[in-house]
Amino acid sequence: MARIIAGVTSSHVPAIGAAIDNHRESEPYWQRVFRGFERSKEWMAKAKPDVCIVIYNDHASAFSVEMIPTFALGTAAEFPIADEGWGPRPVPPVKGHPQLAAHIAQSVILDEFDLTLCNKMEVDHGLTVPLNLMFGTPKEWPCPVIPLAVNVVMYPPPTGHRCFMLGNAIKKAVESYPEDLKVVIFGTGGMSHQISGQRAGLINSKFDHAFLDNLTKNPQKLARMPHMEYMREAGAEGVEMVMWLIMRGALDDKVDEVYRFYTVPASNTAVGHIILENRVKGAKKPAAKPAGKGKKPAPKLKRAAARAKVDRIRS
């Protein structure tokens, strides 16, 4: 049986891709961003997923105002890199997993989610930048990728609740696939940012941190958040974070937050990143040894246990 082992969220700022392509990662401005993903790449190398599902939004590369699917699932064997105006990014083409993608399409559509199926589709920085941040710059991506493009560009975008429930349906679909596959699902975009208008440059770190907290512990609260709250608190483009709820809906109710990173700004955007792992079914935590009657655990031991439980990076 296939299973989703973890979810990853990442901003997909195009300037991050440009910094990678032009070998500027070590420059002072970019160092803090790329250092924040060093441990993420180590985690991904250990996780070794067989397939990644990447939730992202297209930036007028595969789609345009002439055709705007709300949810578009890539079912092709390969997805070329889009030319976004200055030539395709120098990254490998994305290999798909048509068999699992077709299975997800059938299961999700029969669960009454209307998907657009794309047997031919170019992918842009919305998908390739998060792959770079998690896998580095390999000659070939280490596993197949199933793209799921979500409309968060033209009104009306899907609600957070609809996205969360789609994640539930994807979880059900993956778990009914007979082949033994480890799957990691990405939610991309965000965090708070606005690229035009009177509030151009807006960043709301308080909102972003609260969103990350709730993503781990109370995603149902986020699923109830209306579009206007995203726009008011996180800027016009902050609505991209509904795509993170697809990722979260595809995980178990209770997850372990194993890593978090946040920094501002990258270009004009707050960069947020989190890794959530599903708990291994049937695994039991070892019983704590008694500290002795009337004695409390030593402060150093308590601090060590807290650090072992979760590793958070905030900058």
CSV table of C-alpha atoms in Angstrom, one decimal:
chain,number,residue,atom,x,y,z
A,1,MET,CA,0.0,0.0,0.0
A,2,ALA,CA,1.3,3.5,-0.8
A,3,ARG,CA,1.4,5.9,2.1
A,4,ILE,CA,2.1,9.6,2.6
A,5,ILE,CA,4.9,9.8,5.1
A,6,ALA,CA,5.3,13.6,5.4
A,7,GLY,CA,4.2,17.0,4.2
A,8,VAL,CA,6.5,19.9,3.3
A,9,THR,CA,5.6,23.6,2.8
A,10,SER,CA,7.8,26.1,1.1
A,11,SER,CA,7.6,29.5,-0.5
A,12,HIS,CA,8.4,29.5,-4.2
A,13,VAL,CA,9.8,33.0,-4.7
A,14,PRO,CA,11.1,33.3,-8.3
A,15,ALA,CA,14.1,35.3,-7.1
A,16,ILE,CA,15.2,32.3,-5.1
A,17,GLY,CA,15.4,30.4,-8.4
A,18,ALA,CA,17.3,33.2,-10.0
A,19,ALA,CA,19.8,33.2,-7.1
A,20,ILE,CA,20.3,29.4,-7.6
A,21,ASP,CA,20.7,29.7,-11.3
A,22,ASN,CA,23.2,32.5,-11.0
A,23,HIS,CA,25.2,30.8,-8.2
A,24,ARG,CA,24.5,33.6,-5.7
A,25,GLU,CA,23.5,31.4,-2.7
A,26,SER,CA,26.6,32.5,-0.7
A,27,GLU,CA,25.9,36.2,-1.0
A,28,PRO,CA,25.0,37.8,2.3
A,29,TYR,CA,21.5,38.6,1.2
A,30,TRP,CA,20.8,35.0,0.3
A,31,GLN,CA,22.8,33.1,2.8
A,32,ARG,CA,20.1,33.1,5.5
A,33,VAL,CA,17.5,31.7,3.1
A,34,PHE,CA,19.6,28.8,1.8
A,35,ARG,CA,21.1,28.0,5.2
A,36,GLY,CA,17.5,27.5,6.4
A,37,PHE,CA,17.0,24.7,4.0
A,38,GLU,CA,20.3,22.8,4.6
A,39,ARG,CA,18.8,20.6,7.2
A,40,SER,CA,15.7,20.1,5.0
A,41,LYS,CA,17.8,18.7,2.3
A,42,GLU,CA,19.4,16.3,4.8
A,43,TRP,CA,15.9,15.3,6.0
A,44,MET,CA,14.8,14.6,2.4
A,45,ALA,CA,17.9,12.6,1.6
A,46,LYS,CA,17.1,10.3,4.6
A,47,ALA,CA,13.3,10.2,3.8
A,48,LYS,CA,14.0,9.0,0.2
A,49,PRO,CA,10.4,9.3,-1.1
A,50,ASP,CA,9.4,7.2,-4.1
A,51,VAL,CA,7.1,10.0,-5.3
A,52,CYS,CA,6.4,13.6,-4.5
A,53,ILE,CA,3.1,15.3,-5.0
A,54,VAL,CA,3.7,19.1,-5.4
A,55,ILE,CA,0.8,21.5,-4.9
A,56,TYR,CA,1.7,24.8,-6.6
A,57,ASN,CA,0.2,27.6,-8.7
A,58,ASP,CA,0.9,28.2,-12.3
A,59,HIS,CA,2.1,31.7,-13.3
A,60,ALA,CA,0.7,32.0,-16.8
A,61,SER,CA,3.0,29.3,-18.1
A,62,ALA,CA,0.7,26.3,-18.7
A,63,PHE,CA,-2.5,28.3,-18.3
A,64,SER,CA,-3.7,31.9,-19.0
A,65,VAL,CA,-6.8,34.0,-18.6
A,66,GLU,CA,-8.3,32.0,-21.5
A,67,MET,CA,-8.3,28.8,-19.5
A,68,ILE,CA,-8.2,28.8,-15.7
A,69,PRO,CA,-8.8,25.4,-14.0
A,70,THR,CA,-9.3,25.4,-10.3
A,71,PHE,CA,-7.4,22.2,-9.8
A,72,ALA,CA,-5.3,20.7,-12.6
A,73,LEU,CA,-3.5,17.3,-12.0
A,74,GLY,CA,-0.5,16.4,-14.1
A,75,THR,CA,-0.9,12.9,-15.4
A,76,ALA,CA,2.0,13.0,-18.0
A,77,ALA,CA,5.2,11.0,-17.9
A,78,GLU,CA,7.3,14.1,-18.2
A,79,PHE,CA,6.7,17.8,-17.6
A,80,PRO,CA,9.0,20.3,-19.5
A,81,ILE,CA,10.4,23.4,-17.8
A,82,ALA,CA,8.5,26.5,-18.9
A,83,ASP,CA,10.0,29.6,-20.5
A,84,GLU,CA,8.9,32.4,-18.2
A,85,GLY,CA,10.3,35.1,-20.4
A,86,TRP,CA,14.0,34.6,-20.1
A,87,GLY,CA,14.3,31.0,-21.2
A,88,PRO,CA,13.6,27.8,-19.3
A,89,ARG,CA,15.3,27.5,-15.9
A,90,PRO,CA,18.5,25.3,-16.1
A,91,VAL,CA,16.9,22.5,-14.1
A,92,PRO,CA,16.0,18.9,-15.2
A,93,PRO,CA,12.7,18.1,-16.7
A,94,VAL,CA,10.2,16.8,-14.2
A,95,LYS,CA,9.5,13.1,-14.5
A,96,GLY,CA,5.9,12.2,-13.7
A,97,HIS,CA,4.2,9.0,-12.3
A,98,PRO,CA,1.3,8.5,-14.7
A,99,GLN,CA,0.0,5.3,-12.9
A,100,LEU,CA,-0.3,6.9,-9.4
A,101,ALA,CA,-1.6,10.1,-11.0
A,102,ALA,CA,-4.3,8.3,-12.9
A,103,HIS,CA,-5.3,6.4,-9.7
A,104,ILE,CA,-5.5,9.7,-7.8
A,105,ALA,CA,-7.6,11.2,-10.5
A,106,GLN,CA,-10.1,8.4,-10.5
A,107,SER,CA,-10.4,8.3,-6.8
A,108,VAL,CA,-10.6,12.0,-6.2
A,109,ILE,CA,-13.1,12.6,-9.1
A,110,LEU,CA,-15.3,9.8,-7.8
A,111,ASP,CA,-15.1,11.6,-4.4
A,112,GLU,CA,-16.8,14.5,-6.3
A,113,PHE,CA,-13.8,16.7,-6.8
A,114,ASP,CA,-13.7,18.0,-10.3
A,115,LEU,CA,-10.1,17.9,-11.6
A,116,THR,CA,-8.7,19.0,-14.9
A,117,LEU,CA,-6.4,16.3,-16.2
A,118,CYS,CA,-3.2,17.4,-18.0
A,119,ASN,CA,-1.5,14.9,-20.2
A,120,LYS,CA,0.8,17.7,-21.4
A,121,MET,CA,1.8,20.6,-19.2
A,122,GLU,CA,4.9,22.8,-18.7
A,123,VAL,CA,5.9,23.6,-15.1
A,124,ASP,CA,7.3,26.9,-13.8
A,125,HIS,CA,9.1,28.3,-10.8
A,126,GLY,CA,6.1,27.6,-8.6
A,127,LEU,CA,7.1,23.9,-8.7
A,128,THR,CA,10.8,23.9,-9.5
A,129,VAL,CA,12.0,26.3,-6.8
A,130,PRO,CA,10.6,24.2,-3.9
A,131,LEU,CA,12.2,21.1,-5.6
A,132,ASN,CA,15.5,23.0,-5.6
A,133,LEU,CA,15.2,23.9,-1.9
A,134,MET,CA,14.5,20.3,-0.9
A,135,PHE,CA,16.7,18.4,-3.3
A,136,GLY,CA,19.4,20.9,-4.3
A,137,THR,CA,20.5,21.0,-7.9
A,138,PRO,CA,20.8,17.4,-9.1
A,139,LYS,CA,21.3,16.4,-12.8
A,140,GLU,CA,18.0,14.5,-12.4
A,141,TRP,CA,15.3,14.8,-9.8
A,142,PRO,CA,15.7,11.8,-7.5
A,143,CYS,CA,12.0,10.7,-7.7
A,144,PRO,CA,8.9,11.2,-9.9
A,145,VAL,CA,6.8,14.2,-9.2
A,146,ILE,CA,3.0,14.6,-9.6
A,147,PRO,CA,2.1,18.3,-10.1
A,148,LEU,CA,-1.2,19.6,-8.9
A,149,ALA,CA,-1.8,23.2,-10.0
A,150,VAL,CA,-4.3,25.3,-8.0
A,151,ASN,CA,-5.8,28.6,-9.2
A,152,VAL,CA,-4.9,31.3,-6.6
A,153,VAL,CA,-4.3,34.0,-9.2
A,154,MET,CA,-7.7,34.8,-10.7
A,155,TYR,CA,-10.9,35.3,-8.7
A,156,PRO,CA,-12.4,33.1,-7.4
A,157,PRO,CA,-9.8,30.8,-5.8
A,158,PRO,CA,-10.9,27.7,-3.9
A,159,THR,CA,-11.7,28.1,-0.2
A,160,GLY,CA,-9.4,26.8,2.5
A,161,HIS,CA,-12.0,24.3,3.5
A,162,ARG,CA,-12.3,23.0,-0.1
A,163,CYS,CA,-8.5,22.7,-0.3
A,164,PHE,CA,-8.3,20.9,3.1
A,165,MET,CA,-11.0,18.4,2.0
A,166,LEU,CA,-9.2,17.8,-1.3
A,167,GLY,CA,-6.1,16.9,0.8
A,168,ASN,CA,-8.3,14.4,2.6
A,169,ALA,CA,-9.4,12.9,-0.7
A,170,ILE,CA,-5.8,12.7,-2.0
A,171,LYS,CA,-4.8,10.9,1.2
A,172,LYS,CA,-7.6,8.3,0.6
A,173,ALA,CA,-6.5,7.9,-3.0
A,174,VAL,CA,-2.8,7.3,-2.2
A,175,GLU,CA,-3.6,4.8,0.6
A,176,SER,CA,-5.7,2.8,-1.8
A,177,TYR,CA,-2.9,2.5,-4.4
A,178,PRO,CA,-1.6,-1.1,-4.2
A,179,GLU,CA,2.1,-0.5,-4.8
A,180,ASP,CA,4.3,0.1,-1.8
A,181,LEU,CA,5.4,3.7,-2.2
A,182,LYS,CA,6.6,6.4,0.2
A,183,VAL,CA,5.0,9.7,-0.8
A,184,VAL,CA,5.9,13.2,0.4
A,185,ILE,CA,3.4,16.0,-0.4
A,186,PHE,CA,4.4,19.6,-0.9
A,187,GLY,CA,2.3,22.7,-0.3
A,188,THR,CA,4.0,25.8,-1.9
A,189,GLY,CA,3.5,29.5,-2.1
A,190,GLY,CA,3.3,32.3,0.4
A,191,MET,CA,3.9,33.4,3.0
A,192,SER,CA,2.7,37.0,3.5
A,193,HIS,CA,3.4,39.3,0.6
A,194,GLN,CA,1.9,41.7,-1.8
A,195,ILE,CA,3.5,42.6,-5.1
A,196,SER,CA,1.4,45.6,-6.3
A,197,GLY,CA,-0.9,48.3,-5.1
A,198,GLN,CA,-0.7,50.7,-2.1
A,199,ARG,CA,0.4,47.8,0.2
A,200,ALA,CA,3.1,46.5,-2.0
A,201,GLY,CA,5.9,45.0,0.1
A,202,LEU,CA,3.5,44.1,3.0
A,203,ILE,CA,4.8,41.4,5.3
A,204,ASN,CA,3.0,40.3,8.5
A,205,SER,CA,5.3,38.0,10.5
A,206,LYS,CA,2.8,37.7,13.4
A,207,PHE,CA,0.2,36.3,11.1
A,208,ASP,CA,2.7,34.0,9.4
A,209,HIS,CA,3.9,32.5,12.7
A,210,ALA,CA,0.3,31.9,13.9
A,211,PHE,CA,-0.4,30.2,10.6
A,212,LEU,CA,2.5,27.9,11.0
A,213,ASP,CA,1.5,27.1,14.6
A,214,ASN,CA,-2.1,26.2,13.5
A,215,LEU,CA,-0.9,24.3,10.5
A,216,THR,CA,0.6,21.8,12.9
A,217,LYS,CA,-1.9,21.8,15.7
A,218,ASN,CA,-5.2,23.2,14.5
A,219,PRO,CA,-5.6,23.1,10.7
A,220,GLN,CA,-9.4,23.1,10.9
A,221,LYS,CA,-9.2,26.7,12.2
A,222,LEU,CA,-7.2,27.6,9.1
A,223,ALA,CA,-9.7,25.8,6.9
A,224,ARG,CA,-12.4,28.1,8.2
A,225,MET,CA,-10.5,31.3,7.3
A,226,PRO,CA,-12.2,33.3,4.6
A,227,HIS,CA,-10.3,34.8,1.6
A,228,MET,CA,-10.7,38.3,2.9
A,229,GLU,CA,-8.7,37.5,6.0
A,230,TYR,CA,-5.8,36.2,4.0
A,231,MET,CA,-5.8,39.3,1.9
A,232,ARG,CA,-6.2,41.7,4.8
A,233,GLU,CA,-3.6,40.1,7.0
A,234,ALA,CA,-1.1,38.5,4.5
A,235,GLY,CA,-1.5,40.7,1.4
A,236,ALA,CA,-3.2,40.0,-2.0
A,237,GLU,CA,-0.9,37.1,-2.8
A,238,GLY,CA,-1.1,35.6,0.7
A,239,VAL,CA,-4.1,33.6,-0.4
A,240,GLU,CA,-1.5,31.2,-1.9
A,241,MET,CA,-1.4,29.6,1.6
A,242,VAL,CA,-4.7,27.8,0.9
A,243,MET,CA,-2.4,25.4,-1.0
A,244,TRP,CA,-0.7,24.5,2.2
A,245,LEU,CA,-4.0,23.2,3.5
A,246,ILE,CA,-4.2,20.6,0.7
A,247,MET,CA,-0.9,19.3,2.0
A,248,ARG,CA,-2.1,19.4,5.6
A,249,GLY,CA,-5.4,17.7,4.7
A,250,ALA,CA,-3.5,14.8,3.2
A,251,LEU,CA,-1.7,14.1,6.5
A,252,ASP,CA,-3.0,12.4,9.6
A,253,ASP,CA,-4.8,14.5,12.2
A,254,LYS,CA,-1.9,14.3,14.6
A,255,VAL,CA,1.6,14.9,13.1
A,256,ASP,CA,5.1,15.6,14.4
A,257,GLU,CA,6.6,19.0,13.5
A,258,VAL,CA,10.2,18.1,12.9
A,259,TYR,CA,11.5,21.3,11.4
A,260,ARG,CA,10.5,24.9,10.9
A,261,PHE,CA,12.2,27.9,9.2
A,262,TYR,CA,11.1,31.4,8.7
A,263,THR,CA,12.9,34.5,7.4
A,264,VAL,CA,12.1,37.9,5.8
A,265,PRO,CA,12.4,39.0,3.2
A,266,ALA,CA,13.4,37.1,0.1
A,267,SER,CA,12.7,39.6,-2.7
A,268,ASN,CA,9.5,41.0,-1.3
A,269,THR,CA,8.2,37.9,0.4
A,270,ALA,CA,8.2,36.2,3.8
A,271,VAL,CA,9.8,32.8,3.4
A,272,GLY,CA,8.1,30.1,5.4
A,273,HIS,CA,8.9,26.4,5.6
A,274,ILE,CA,7.8,23.5,7.7
A,275,ILE,CA,8.2,19.7,7.7
A,276,LEU,CA,5.4,17.6,9.2
A,277,GLU,CA,5.7,13.8,9.6
A,278,ASN,CA,2.9,11.3,10.0
A,279,ARG,CA,3.4,9.2,13.1
A,280,VAL,CA,4.3,5.6,12.5
A,281,LYS,CA,1.2,3.5,13.0
A,282,GLY,CA,1.6,1.3,16.1
A,283,ALA,CA,4.8,2.9,17.3
A,284,LYS,CA,5.0,3.4,21.0
A,285,LYS,CA,7.1,6.0,22.7
A,286,PRO,CA,9.5,4.5,25.4
A,287,ALA,CA,8.2,4.9,28.9
A,288,ALA,CA,10.0,7.6,30.8
A,289,LYS,CA,12.1,6.4,33.7
A,290,PRO,CA,10.9,7.5,37.1
A,291,ALA,CA,12.8,10.5,38.4
A,292,GLY,CA,12.5,9.3,42.0
A,293,LYS,CA,9.9,9.9,44.6
A,294,GLY,CA,9.4,13.6,45.3
A,295,LYS,CA,12.1,14.6,42.8
A,296,LYS,CA,11.7,16.5,39.6
A,297,PRO,CA,13.7,15.8,36.4
A,298,ALA,CA,16.8,17.9,36.3
A,299,PRO,CA,16.4,21.1,34.2
A,300,LYS,CA,19.2,20.0,31.8
A,301,LEU,CA,17.3,16.8,31.1
A,302,LYS,CA,14.0,18.6,30.5
A,303,ARG,CA,15.7,21.0,28.1
A,304,ALA,CA,17.3,18.1,26.2
A,305,ALA,CA,14.0,16.3,25.9
A,306,ALA,CA,12.3,19.4,24.6
A,307,ARG,CA,15.0,19.9,22.0
A,308,ALA,CA,14.7,16.3,20.9
A,309,LYS,CA,10.9,16.6,20.6
A,310,VAL,CA,11.0,19.4,18.0
A,311,ASP,CA,13.7,21.4,16.3
A,312,ARG,CA,12.5,24.8,15.3
A,313,ILE,CA,14.5,27.5,13.5
A,314,ARG,CA,13.1,31.0,13.6
A,315,SER,CA,15.0,34.0,12.3
